[in-house]
Amino acid sequence: MAATSRSADTPRPGRRDSERPARRRLSVDRRREELISAALQLFSTKDAESVSIDDVAALAGASRALVYHYFGGKQELYMAALHSAAEELQERLRPKAPGRPLDQLAAGLTRYFDFVEAHQAGFAALLRGGPSNRAGEVGETIENVRQSLFTMILENMSAPTSNPVLRTTLRSWIAAVETAGLDWLEHRDVERPRLEKMLVDYMIALLGVAANHDPEVHELFDRLIHDQFD
Amino acid sequence: MAATSRSADTPRPGRRDSERPARRRLSVDRRREELISAALQLFSTKDAESVSIDDVAALAGASRALVYHYFGGKQELYMAALHSAAEELQERLRPKAPGRPLDQLAAGLTRYFDFVEAHQAGFAALLRGGPSNRAGEVGETIENVRQSLFTMILENMSAPTSNPVLRTTLRSWIAAVETAGLDWLEHRDVERPRLEKMLVDYMIALLGVAANHDPEVHELFDRLIHDQFD
């Protein structure tokens, strides 16, 4: 727990947060972010199991003790990195500019695959169930991202919020996207732009099916197609 | 399923398998299956965490010691139950009679949802990532079922076995089916026959998209539609 690093921004355990000047606090936050960022970089290329605290410390140019000081242990560091990645993904998925819903979806998918590519090992490990001992919190974090993506899509399409056929369809599409992402990381034998285009087409196709089963989805589908292609 | 006899078929720890007559061995296998069946019944309605060895023993009309004798512990019992459920699911998914591929798919989905309904709690827990500490073997078991379903669909459709666009599409569809199953267990606000019909339509729709991206899938798609509707 004791911080042995001599750098200026090492927090002193004996001192309470409230006593620290704002400048110092910012600097502490930045140091923490640097460590998370180093961890994410390692988790993106290696199994979480084979990343050590020493690896993270070395990559961040910090001491092992400093990593322990900020995170207490590898499990906490992993969770902090996961939360950070989840926030990043949600931020990436958020529409960046106004536009037609299906264009937004296409742009969002490109940013999604940028994320998948940037965090490949971590993404693959996570969505395959991830390392043991973390089912609860890890599962919740993934579920939160899915839920937030689901809500974004509904808003983006100005869609009805409690239509069962639409809910099933969107959740199925999100699962299809995740699986296509995993499959792409494994094989890389479909070019990304083609895959992204296919996934937008999947959405249109699945909504088309749902439209045949539900009048409210039919209305939504007609509007989306009209907005897009008329 | 609950056999209450503890006498004849109780294995004696001191005796080696090789010494047992065949009749006795069969009986041992049956006892084991009864315990697994009791476990599956409990896992289908409760979280694995809240099922105890005592619950399983009580339901099977066996002693706690007998359960430990056969399985060593709860973890082993859980894994045995999971393997048994996975085998059952694969058996259910196997085509039961010759028929057109999309009809086979529809019939397979009905049996899939029978399974989902019969094992609801266990199915939901598993596909949400499952209880902790089991990522490796549990994940593998789930992946095996997916892979076997994937292979069955390819065979059923007499489809090309190494087409990347088709692989991505079928894996995406399988993910969509799993998610729709989970969603259905959570909400039950879409009737099963409608949902099953939608999932067949999803397959046709996704293959239709894939057909636009790949000539080999286009051929397959034309053939399927021709077989089905001409």
Short mmCIF file of C-alpha atoms in Angstrom, two decimals:
data_model
loop_
_atom_site.label_atom_id
_atom_site.label_comp_id
_atom_site.label_asym_id
_atom_site.label_seq_id
_atom_site.Cartn_x
_atom_site.Cartn_y
_atom_site.Cartn_z
CA MET A 1 0.00 0.00 0.00
CA ALA A 2 2.85 2.44 0.77
CA ALA A 3 3.85 4.58 -2.18
CA THR A 4 7.56 4.43 -2.75
CA SER A 5 7.73 6.50 -5.91
CA ARG A 6 9.56 9.76 -5.53
CA SER A 7 7.68 11.59 -8.21
CA ALA A 8 5.93 14.82 -7.35
CA ASP A 9 2.41 13.54 -7.74
CA THR A 10 2.64 10.59 -5.38
CA PRO A 11 -0.25 10.87 -2.95
CA ARG A 12 0.61 10.70 0.71
CA PRO A 13 -1.56 8.20 2.52
CA GLY A 14 -1.43 10.18 5.77
CA ARG A 15 -3.00 13.21 4.21
CA ARG A 16 -6.73 13.53 3.71
CA ASP A 17 -8.16 14.33 0.29
CA SER A 18 -9.75 17.51 1.56
CA GLU A 19 -6.37 18.89 2.55
CA ARG A 20 -4.90 18.50 -0.91
CA PRO A 21 -4.85 21.46 -3.23
CA ALA A 22 -6.90 21.08 -6.43
CA ARG A 23 -3.78 21.04 -8.57
CA ARG A 24 -2.42 18.09 -6.63
CA ARG A 25 -5.74 16.23 -6.86
CA LEU A 26 -5.86 16.60 -10.62
CA SER A 27 -2.39 15.27 -10.81
CA VAL A 28 -3.38 12.25 -8.73
CA ASP A 29 -6.29 11.59 -11.06
CA ARG A 30 -3.99 11.85 -14.02
CA ARG A 31 -1.52 9.39 -12.50
CA ARG A 32 -4.38 6.95 -11.89
CA GLU A 33 -5.52 7.35 -15.47
CA GLU A 34 -2.01 6.70 -16.72
CA LEU A 35 -1.92 3.44 -14.81
CA ILE A 36 -5.35 2.44 -16.14
CA SER A 37 -4.26 3.33 -19.61
CA ALA A 38 -1.12 1.18 -19.28
CA ALA A 39 -3.25 -1.67 -17.95
CA LEU A 40 -5.69 -1.34 -20.85
CA GLN A 41 -2.85 -1.38 -23.30
CA LEU A 42 -1.59 -4.65 -21.82
CA PHE A 43 -5.05 -6.20 -21.51
CA SER A 44 -5.65 -5.39 -25.16
CA THR A 45 -2.87 -7.70 -26.31
CA LYS A 46 -2.61 -10.33 -23.57
CA ASP A 47 -4.86 -12.45 -21.39
CA ALA A 48 -5.63 -10.69 -18.13
CA GLU A 49 -4.08 -13.72 -16.37
CA SER A 50 -0.71 -13.12 -17.93
CA VAL A 51 -0.56 -9.39 -17.20
CA SER A 52 1.23 -8.68 -13.92
CA ILE A 53 1.23 -5.61 -11.72
CA ASP A 54 4.93 -5.33 -12.57
CA ASP A 55 4.12 -5.18 -16.29
CA VAL A 56 1.65 -2.36 -15.67
CA ALA A 57 4.07 -0.49 -13.44
CA ALA A 58 6.89 -0.85 -15.98
CA LEU A 59 4.76 0.35 -18.88
CA ALA A 60 3.51 3.36 -16.91
CA GLY A 61 7.01 4.14 -15.63
CA ALA A 62 5.77 3.76 -12.07
CA SER A 63 6.68 1.56 -9.16
CA ARG A 64 4.88 -1.64 -8.30
CA ALA A 65 4.04 -0.08 -4.92
CA LEU A 66 2.36 2.86 -6.60
CA VAL A 67 0.06 0.55 -8.56
CA TYR A 68 -0.86 -1.21 -5.33
CA HIS A 69 -1.35 2.13 -3.66
CA TYR A 70 -3.92 3.22 -6.24
CA PHE A 71 -5.70 -0.06 -6.83
CA GLY A 72 -5.00 -2.42 -3.96
CA GLY A 73 -4.45 -5.35 -6.29
CA LYS A 74 -4.77 -6.76 -9.76
CA GLN A 75 -8.45 -7.53 -9.46
CA GLU A 76 -9.23 -3.88 -8.62
CA LEU A 77 -6.94 -2.66 -11.38
CA TYR A 78 -8.70 -4.97 -13.83
CA MET A 79 -12.11 -3.69 -12.76
CA ALA A 80 -10.96 -0.07 -12.99
CA ALA A 81 -9.64 -0.76 -16.50
CA LEU A 82 -12.88 -2.50 -17.44
CA HIS A 83 -14.99 0.40 -16.20
CA SER A 84 -12.79 2.82 -18.05
CA ALA A 85 -13.09 0.81 -21.27
CA ALA A 86 -16.87 0.55 -20.83
CA GLU A 87 -17.10 4.34 -20.44
CA GLU A 88 -14.94 4.83 -23.48
CA LEU A 89 -17.14 2.50 -25.52
CA GLN A 90 -20.33 4.22 -24.42
CA GLU A 91 -18.79 7.56 -25.31
CA ARG A 92 -17.80 6.24 -28.73
CA LEU A 93 -21.26 4.87 -29.38
CA ARG A 94 -22.95 8.18 -28.63
CA PRO A 95 -23.97 9.95 -31.85
CA LYS A 96 -21.43 12.64 -32.72
CA ALA A 97 -23.59 14.78 -35.00
CA PRO A 98 -27.23 14.96 -35.99
CA GLY A 99 -28.16 12.70 -38.88
CA ARG A 100 -30.51 10.08 -40.19
CA PRO A 101 -30.85 7.15 -37.77
CA LEU A 102 -29.34 4.52 -40.09
CA ASP A 103 -26.41 6.81 -40.93
CA GLN A 104 -25.87 7.30 -37.21
CA LEU A 105 -25.93 3.55 -36.80
CA ALA A 106 -23.33 3.08 -39.51
CA ALA A 107 -21.06 5.74 -37.98
CA GLY A 108 -21.55 4.19 -34.53
CA LEU A 109 -20.54 0.76 -35.87
CA THR A 110 -17.33 2.18 -37.29
CA ARG A 111 -16.49 3.63 -33.90
CA TYR A 112 -17.49 0.31 -32.29
CA PHE A 113 -15.04 -1.60 -34.47
CA ASP A 114 -12.35 0.99 -33.76
CA PHE A 115 -12.88 0.13 -30.12
CA VAL A 116 -12.86 -3.63 -30.78
CA GLU A 117 -9.63 -3.24 -32.68
CA ALA A 118 -8.03 -1.06 -30.00
CA HIS A 119 -8.90 -3.46 -27.18
CA GLN A 120 -8.86 -6.77 -28.99
CA ALA A 121 -7.58 -9.22 -26.38
CA GLY A 122 -9.61 -7.59 -23.61
CA PHE A 123 -12.74 -7.45 -25.75
CA ALA A 124 -12.46 -11.09 -26.79
CA ALA A 125 -11.74 -12.34 -23.27
CA LEU A 126 -14.61 -10.33 -21.81
CA LEU A 127 -17.29 -11.36 -24.22
CA ARG A 128 -16.30 -14.99 -24.04
CA GLY A 129 -17.10 -14.89 -20.35
CA GLY A 130 -13.83 -13.47 -19.18
CA PRO A 131 -11.46 -14.72 -16.55
CA SER A 132 -12.98 -16.50 -13.59
CA ASN A 133 -13.94 -14.92 -10.29
CA ARG A 134 -15.49 -11.86 -11.77
CA ALA A 135 -18.81 -13.01 -13.11
CA GLY A 136 -20.89 -10.62 -11.00
CA GLU A 137 -19.37 -7.19 -11.54
CA VAL A 138 -17.96 -7.95 -14.98
CA GLY A 139 -21.29 -9.30 -16.14
CA GLU A 140 -23.03 -6.18 -14.83
CA THR A 141 -20.60 -3.88 -16.59
CA ILE A 142 -21.15 -5.63 -19.92
CA GLU A 143 -24.90 -5.64 -19.38
CA ASN A 144 -24.77 -1.89 -18.66
CA VAL A 145 -23.03 -1.19 -21.95
CA ARG A 146 -25.60 -3.29 -23.80
CA GLN A 147 -28.44 -1.53 -22.03
CA SER A 148 -27.00 1.88 -22.79
CA LEU A 149 -26.51 0.96 -26.46
CA PHE A 150 -30.09 -0.31 -26.54
CA THR A 151 -31.38 2.98 -25.12
CA MET A 152 -29.25 5.03 -27.53
CA ILE A 153 -30.65 3.12 -30.51
CA LEU A 154 -34.22 3.63 -29.32
CA GLU A 155 -33.63 7.36 -28.86
CA ASN A 156 -31.78 7.64 -32.11
CA MET A 157 -34.71 6.05 -33.96
CA SER A 158 -37.33 7.91 -31.91
CA ALA A 159 -38.71 4.42 -31.39
CA PRO A 160 -41.39 3.22 -28.96
CA THR A 161 -39.68 2.39 -25.69
CA SER A 162 -41.66 -0.61 -24.51
CA ASN A 163 -42.50 -2.66 -27.55
CA PRO A 164 -41.65 -6.33 -26.87
CA VAL A 165 -41.04 -7.29 -30.50
CA LEU A 166 -38.77 -4.29 -30.97
CA ARG A 167 -36.92 -4.98 -27.72
CA THR A 168 -36.26 -8.61 -28.71
CA THR A 169 -35.13 -7.50 -32.14
CA LEU A 170 -32.73 -4.81 -30.95
CA ARG A 171 -31.25 -7.05 -28.27
CA SER A 172 -30.80 -9.77 -30.89
CA TRP A 173 -29.09 -7.31 -33.19
CA ILE A 174 -26.75 -6.14 -30.41
CA ALA A 175 -25.85 -9.79 -29.74
CA ALA A 176 -25.25 -10.30 -33.45
CA VAL A 177 -22.90 -7.29 -33.50
CA GLU A 178 -20.92 -8.56 -30.50
CA THR A 179 -20.59 -11.99 -32.04
CA ALA A 180 -19.61 -10.57 -35.41
CA GLY A 181 -16.96 -8.51 -33.59
CA LEU A 182 -15.56 -11.59 -31.86
CA ASP A 183 -15.66 -13.58 -35.08
CA TRP A 184 -13.85 -10.79 -36.89
CA LEU A 185 -11.10 -10.70 -34.25
CA GLU A 186 -10.68 -14.46 -34.60
CA HIS A 187 -10.64 -14.67 -38.38
CA ARG A 188 -10.23 -11.24 -39.97
CA ASP A 189 -11.34 -12.72 -43.29
CA VAL A 190 -14.16 -10.27 -43.94
CA GLU A 191 -13.01 -6.70 -44.50
CA ARG A 192 -14.17 -4.33 -41.77
CA PRO A 193 -16.07 -1.92 -44.05
CA ARG A 194 -17.99 -4.83 -45.55
CA LEU A 195 -18.76 -6.26 -42.13
CA GLU A 196 -19.93 -2.88 -40.84
CA LYS A 197 -22.16 -2.48 -43.85
CA MET A 198 -23.53 -5.98 -43.35
CA LEU A 199 -24.37 -5.19 -39.74
CA VAL A 200 -26.34 -2.10 -40.73
CA ASP A 201 -28.11 -4.26 -43.30
CA TYR A 202 -28.76 -6.85 -40.57
CA MET A 203 -30.52 -4.16 -38.57
CA ILE A 204 -32.70 -3.17 -41.51
CA ALA A 205 -33.44 -6.83 -42.27
CA LEU A 206 -34.30 -7.73 -38.67
CA LEU A 207 -36.51 -4.65 -38.28
CA GLY A 208 -38.18 -5.68 -41.54
CA VAL A 209 -38.99 -9.07 -40.02
CA ALA A 210 -40.19 -7.47 -36.79
CA ALA A 211 -42.37 -5.10 -38.84
CA ASN A 212 -44.23 -8.12 -40.19
CA HIS A 213 -44.98 -9.23 -36.65
CA ASP A 214 -45.92 -5.93 -35.03
CA PRO A 215 -47.79 -2.89 -36.38
CA GLU A 216 -45.88 -0.41 -34.19
CA VAL A 217 -42.57 -1.71 -35.51
CA HIS A 218 -44.06 -1.56 -38.99
CA GLU A 219 -44.63 2.17 -38.57
CA LEU A 220 -41.12 2.67 -37.25
CA PHE A 221 -39.65 0.63 -40.09
CA ASP A 222 -41.54 2.58 -42.75
CA ARG A 223 -40.37 5.85 -41.22
CA LEU A 224 -36.72 4.74 -41.07
CA ILE A 225 -36.75 3.54 -44.66
CA HIS A 226 -38.56 6.67 -45.80
CA ASP A 227 -36.03 8.92 -43.98
CA GLN A 228 -33.17 6.98 -45.45
CA PHE A 229 -34.03 6.30 -49.02
CA ASP A 230 -36.74 8.72 -50.14
CA MET B 1 -37.31 -39.50 -10.88
CA ALA B 2 -36.76 -39.70 -7.13
CA ALA B 3 -35.53 -43.15 -6.26
CA THR B 4 -35.64 -43.59 -2.53
CA SER B 5 -33.80 -46.88 -2.30
CA ARG B 6 -30.40 -46.56 -0.77
CA SER B 7 -29.72 -50.24 -0.55
CA ALA B 8 -28.97 -52.24 -3.65
CA ASP B 9 -27.28 -49.71 -5.89
CA THR B 10 -25.25 -47.80 -3.34
CA PRO B 11 -21.64 -48.11 -4.46
CA ARG B 12 -19.16 -49.19 -1.84
CA PRO B 13 -16.16 -46.89 -1.82
CA GLY B 14 -13.84 -49.71 -0.85
CA ARG B 15 -14.61 -51.72 -3.96
CA ARG B 16 -12.97 -51.08 -7.28
CA ASP B 17 -14.99 -50.64 -10.50
CA SER B 18 -13.33 -53.63 -12.09
CA GLU B 19 -14.61 -55.88 -9.34
CA ARG B 20 -18.24 -54.93 -9.86
CA PRO B 21 -20.46 -57.11 -12.01
CA ALA B 22 -21.96 -55.46 -15.13
CA ARG B 23 -25.42 -55.47 -13.60
CA ARG B 24 -24.17 -53.47 -10.64
CA ARG B 25 -22.27 -51.03 -12.91
CA LEU B 26 -25.42 -50.21 -14.90
CA SER B 27 -27.20 -49.56 -11.71
CA VAL B 28 -24.44 -47.22 -10.59
CA ASP B 29 -24.74 -45.29 -13.85
CA ARG B 30 -28.48 -45.00 -13.34
CA ARG B 31 -27.99 -43.73 -9.79
CA ARG B 32 -25.59 -41.13 -11.07
CA GLU B 33 -28.07 -40.05 -13.71
CA GLU B 34 -30.79 -39.75 -11.09
CA LEU B 35 -28.60 -37.42 -9.06
CA ILE B 36 -27.80 -35.33 -12.14
CA SER B 37 -31.43 -35.20 -13.03
CA ALA B 38 -32.32 -33.98 -9.52
CA ALA B 39 -29.56 -31.37 -9.77
CA LEU B 40 -30.81 -30.18 -13.15
CA GLN B 41 -34.33 -29.92 -11.80
CA LEU B 42 -33.06 -27.65 -8.99
CA PHE B 43 -30.72 -25.63 -11.23
CA SER B 44 -33.66 -25.02 -13.56
CA THR B 45 -35.57 -23.07 -10.92
CA LYS B 46 -32.87 -21.63 -8.67
CA ASP B 47 -29.48 -19.98 -8.88
CA ALA B 48 -26.70 -22.55 -8.74
CA GLU B 49 -25.42 -20.67 -5.67
CA SER B 50 -28.56 -21.37 -3.72
CA VAL B 51 -28.75 -25.08 -4.54
CA SER B 52 -27.05 -27.20 -1.90
CA ILE B 53 -25.82 -30.78 -2.00
CA ASP B 54 -28.47 -31.49 0.64
CA ASP B 55 -31.21 -30.19 -1.70
CA VAL B 56 -29.99 -32.48 -4.45
CA ALA B 57 -29.74 -35.45 -2.10
CA ALA B 58 -33.21 -34.82 -0.70
CA LEU B 59 -34.81 -34.52 -4.13
CA ALA B 60 -33.12 -37.70 -5.34
CA GLY B 61 -33.96 -39.54 -2.12
CA ALA B 62 -30.28 -40.15 -1.56
CA SER B 63 -27.85 -39.40 1.21
CA ARG B 64 -25.57 -36.40 1.17
CA ALA B 65 -22.67 -38.83 1.40
CA LEU B 66 -23.80 -40.57 -1.77
CA VAL B 67 -23.79 -37.30 -3.72
CA TYR B 68 -20.27 -36.60 -2.49
CA HIS B 69 -19.31 -40.14 -3.35
CA TYR B 70 -20.38 -39.73 -6.96
CA PHE B 71 -19.33 -36.14 -7.57
CA GLY B 72 -16.81 -35.10 -4.97
CA GLY B 73 -18.44 -31.71 -4.49
CA LYS B 74 -20.90 -29.18 -5.76
CA GLN B 75 -18.63 -27.86 -8.46
CA GLU B 76 -18.26 -31.32 -10.00
CA LEU B 77 -21.98 -31.95 -9.69
CA TYR B 78 -22.68 -28.65 -11.42
CA MET B 79 -20.30 -29.49 -14.25
CA ALA B 80 -21.80 -32.98 -14.64
CA ALA B 81 -25.27 -31.41 -14.79
CA LEU B 82 -24.08 -28.84 -17.31
CA HIS B 83 -22.54 -31.50 -19.56
CA SER B 84 -25.70 -33.53 -19.33
CA ALA B 85 -27.84 -30.50 -20.26
CA ALA B 86 -25.50 -29.65 -23.14
CA GLU B 87 -25.82 -33.22 -24.48
CA GLU B 88 -29.57 -33.05 -24.13
CA LEU B 89 -29.67 -29.76 -26.03
CA GLN B 90 -27.48 -31.08 -28.83
CA GLU B 91 -29.69 -34.14 -29.06
CA ARG B 92 -32.79 -31.95 -29.25
CA LEU B 93 -31.29 -29.77 -31.95
CA ARG B 94 -30.46 -32.71 -34.19
CA PRO B 95 -32.99 -33.01 -37.05
CA LYS B 96 -35.56 -35.69 -36.23
CA ALA B 97 -36.79 -36.42 -39.73
CA PRO B 98 -35.83 -35.50 -43.28
CA GLY B 99 -37.29 -32.23 -44.49
CA ARG B 100 -36.65 -28.90 -46.11
CA PRO B 101 -33.86 -26.98 -44.34
CA LEU B 102 -36.04 -24.08 -43.16
CA ASP B 103 -38.70 -26.48 -41.85
CA GLN B 104 -35.98 -28.34 -40.00
CA LEU B 105 -34.82 -25.04 -38.57
CA ALA B 106 -38.33 -24.20 -37.39
CA ALA B 107 -38.75 -27.62 -35.77
CA GLY B 108 -35.31 -27.32 -34.16
CA LEU B 109 -36.25 -23.91 -32.70
CA THR B 110 -39.36 -25.38 -31.11
CA ARG B 111 -37.26 -28.05 -29.45
CA TYR B 112 -34.72 -25.37 -28.47
CA PHE B 113 -37.40 -23.35 -26.68
CA ASP B 114 -38.72 -26.53 -25.02
CA PHE B 115 -35.23 -26.89 -23.63
CA VAL B 116 -35.04 -23.23 -22.60
CA GLU B 117 -38.35 -23.58 -20.81
CA ALA B 118 -37.36 -26.83 -19.11
CA HIS B 119 -34.07 -25.42 -17.81
CA GLN B 120 -34.96 -21.79 -17.39
CA ALA B 121 -32.91 -20.70 -14.36
CA GLY B 122 -29.89 -22.71 -15.43
CA PHE B 123 -30.10 -21.47 -19.01
CA ALA B 124 -30.41 -17.84 -17.94
CA ALA B 125 -27.58 -18.06 -15.42
CA LEU B 126 -25.29 -19.78 -17.88
CA LEU B 127 -25.73 -17.47 -20.79
CA ARG B 128 -25.39 -14.40 -18.63
CA GLY B 129 -21.89 -15.54 -17.83
CA GLY B 130 -22.81 -17.98 -15.10
CA PRO B 131 -21.64 -18.23 -11.56
CA SER B 132 -18.04 -17.33 -10.90
CA ASN B 133 -15.09 -19.71 -10.82
CA ARG B 134 -16.13 -21.70 -13.83
CA ALA B 135 -15.29 -19.53 -16.76
CA GLY B 136 -12.96 -22.00 -18.43
CA GLU B 137 -14.86 -25.26 -18.58
CA VAL B 138 -18.31 -23.68 -18.57
CA GLY B 139 -17.34 -21.38 -21.39
CA GLU B 140 -15.98 -24.31 -23.38
CA THR B 141 -19.15 -26.31 -22.91
CA ILE B 142 -21.31 -23.44 -24.16
CA GLU B 143 -18.95 -22.87 -27.07
CA ASN B 144 -19.16 -26.57 -27.96
CA VAL B 145 -22.93 -26.44 -28.15
CA ARG B 146 -22.75 -23.34 -30.35
CA GLN B 147 -20.19 -25.01 -32.58
CA SER B 148 -22.25 -28.15 -32.89
CA LEU B 149 -25.38 -26.13 -33.72
CA PHE B 150 -23.35 -24.21 -36.30
CA THR B 151 -22.17 -27.45 -37.92
CA MET B 152 -25.69 -28.91 -37.89
CA ILE B 153 -27.08 -25.86 -39.66
CA LEU B 154 -24.36 -26.02 -42.32
CA GLU B 155 -25.06 -29.71 -42.92
CA ASN B 156 -28.77 -29.20 -42.87
CA MET B 157 -28.48 -26.51 -45.53
CA SER B 158 -25.81 -28.39 -47.49
CA ALA B 159 -23.96 -25.09 -47.22
CA PRO B 160 -20.32 -24.31 -48.02
CA THR B 161 -18.30 -25.04 -44.89
CA SER B 162 -15.70 -22.31 -45.00
CA ASN B 163 -17.38 -19.20 -46.28
CA PRO B 164 -16.48 -16.26 -44.00
CA VAL B 165 -19.63 -14.23 -44.72
CA LEU B 166 -21.81 -17.28 -44.07
CA ARG B 167 -19.90 -18.15 -40.89
CA THR B 168 -20.32 -14.63 -39.49
CA THR B 169 -23.99 -14.67 -40.41
CA LEU B 170 -24.77 -18.04 -38.84
CA ARG B 171 -22.84 -17.20 -35.68
CA SER B 172 -24.70 -13.90 -35.47
CA TRP B 173 -28.00 -15.71 -35.88
CA ILE B 174 -27.11 -18.22 -33.15
CA ALA B 175 -26.26 -15.29 -30.85
CA ALA B 176 -29.57 -13.66 -31.75
CA VAL B 177 -31.43 -16.87 -30.87
CA GLU B 178 -29.67 -17.15 -27.49
CA THR B 179 -30.44 -13.56 -26.67
CA ALA B 180 -34.03 -13.87 -27.79
CA GLY B 181 -34.30 -16.94 -25.52
CA LEU B 182 -32.94 -14.99 -22.55
CA ASP B 183 -35.18 -12.04 -23.31
CA TRP B 184 -38.17 -14.34 -23.55
CA LEU B 185 -37.41 -15.90 -20.15
CA GLU B 186 -37.15 -12.43 -18.64
CA HIS B 187 -40.28 -10.93 -20.16
CA ARG B 188 -42.52 -13.59 -21.68
CA ASP B 189 -44.41 -10.87 -23.49
CA VAL B 190 -44.00 -12.31 -26.98
CA GLU B 191 -45.78 -15.64 -27.48
CA ARG B 192 -43.40 -18.50 -28.13
CA PRO B 193 -44.81 -19.53 -31.53
CA ARG B 194 -44.49 -15.94 -32.76
CA LEU B 195 -40.97 -15.67 -31.43
CA GLU B 196 -39.97 -18.97 -33.03
CA LYS B 197 -41.45 -17.83 -36.32
CA MET B 198 -39.59 -14.52 -36.04
CA LEU B 199 -36.32 -16.34 -35.47
CA VAL B 200 -36.77 -18.41 -38.62
CA ASP B 201 -37.56 -15.19 -40.45
CA TYR B 202 -34.42 -13.63 -38.91
CA MET B 203 -32.40 -16.43 -40.47
CA ILE B 204 -33.93 -15.87 -43.89
CA ALA B 205 -33.44 -12.10 -43.56
CA LEU B 206 -29.82 -12.36 -42.42
CA LEU B 207 -29.00 -14.85 -45.16
CA GLY B 208 -30.65 -12.45 -47.59
CA VAL B 209 -28.28 -9.71 -46.43
CA ALA B 210 -25.30 -12.05 -46.62
CA ALA B 211 -26.37 -13.07 -50.13
CA ASN B 212 -25.93 -9.45 -51.21
CA HIS B 213 -22.37 -9.52 -49.94
CA ASP B 214 -21.21 -12.90 -51.19
CA PRO B 215 -21.99 -14.84 -54.40
CA GLU B 216 -21.66 -18.26 -52.74
CA VAL B 217 -24.18 -17.28 -50.07
CA HIS B 218 -26.35 -15.90 -52.85
CA GLU B 219 -26.47 -19.34 -54.45
CA LEU B 220 -27.27 -20.98 -51.14
CA PHE B 221 -29.97 -18.42 -50.40
CA ASP B 222 -31.61 -18.90 -53.80
CA ARG B 223 -31.60 -22.64 -53.31
CA LEU B 224 -33.13 -22.43 -49.83
CA ILE B 225 -35.87 -20.09 -50.94
CA HIS B 226 -36.51 -22.20 -54.03
CA ASP B 227 -36.76 -25.41 -51.94
CA GLN B 228 -39.06 -23.71 -49.48
CA PHE B 229 -41.46 -21.69 -51.52
CA ASP B 230 -41.49 -23.00 -55.07
#
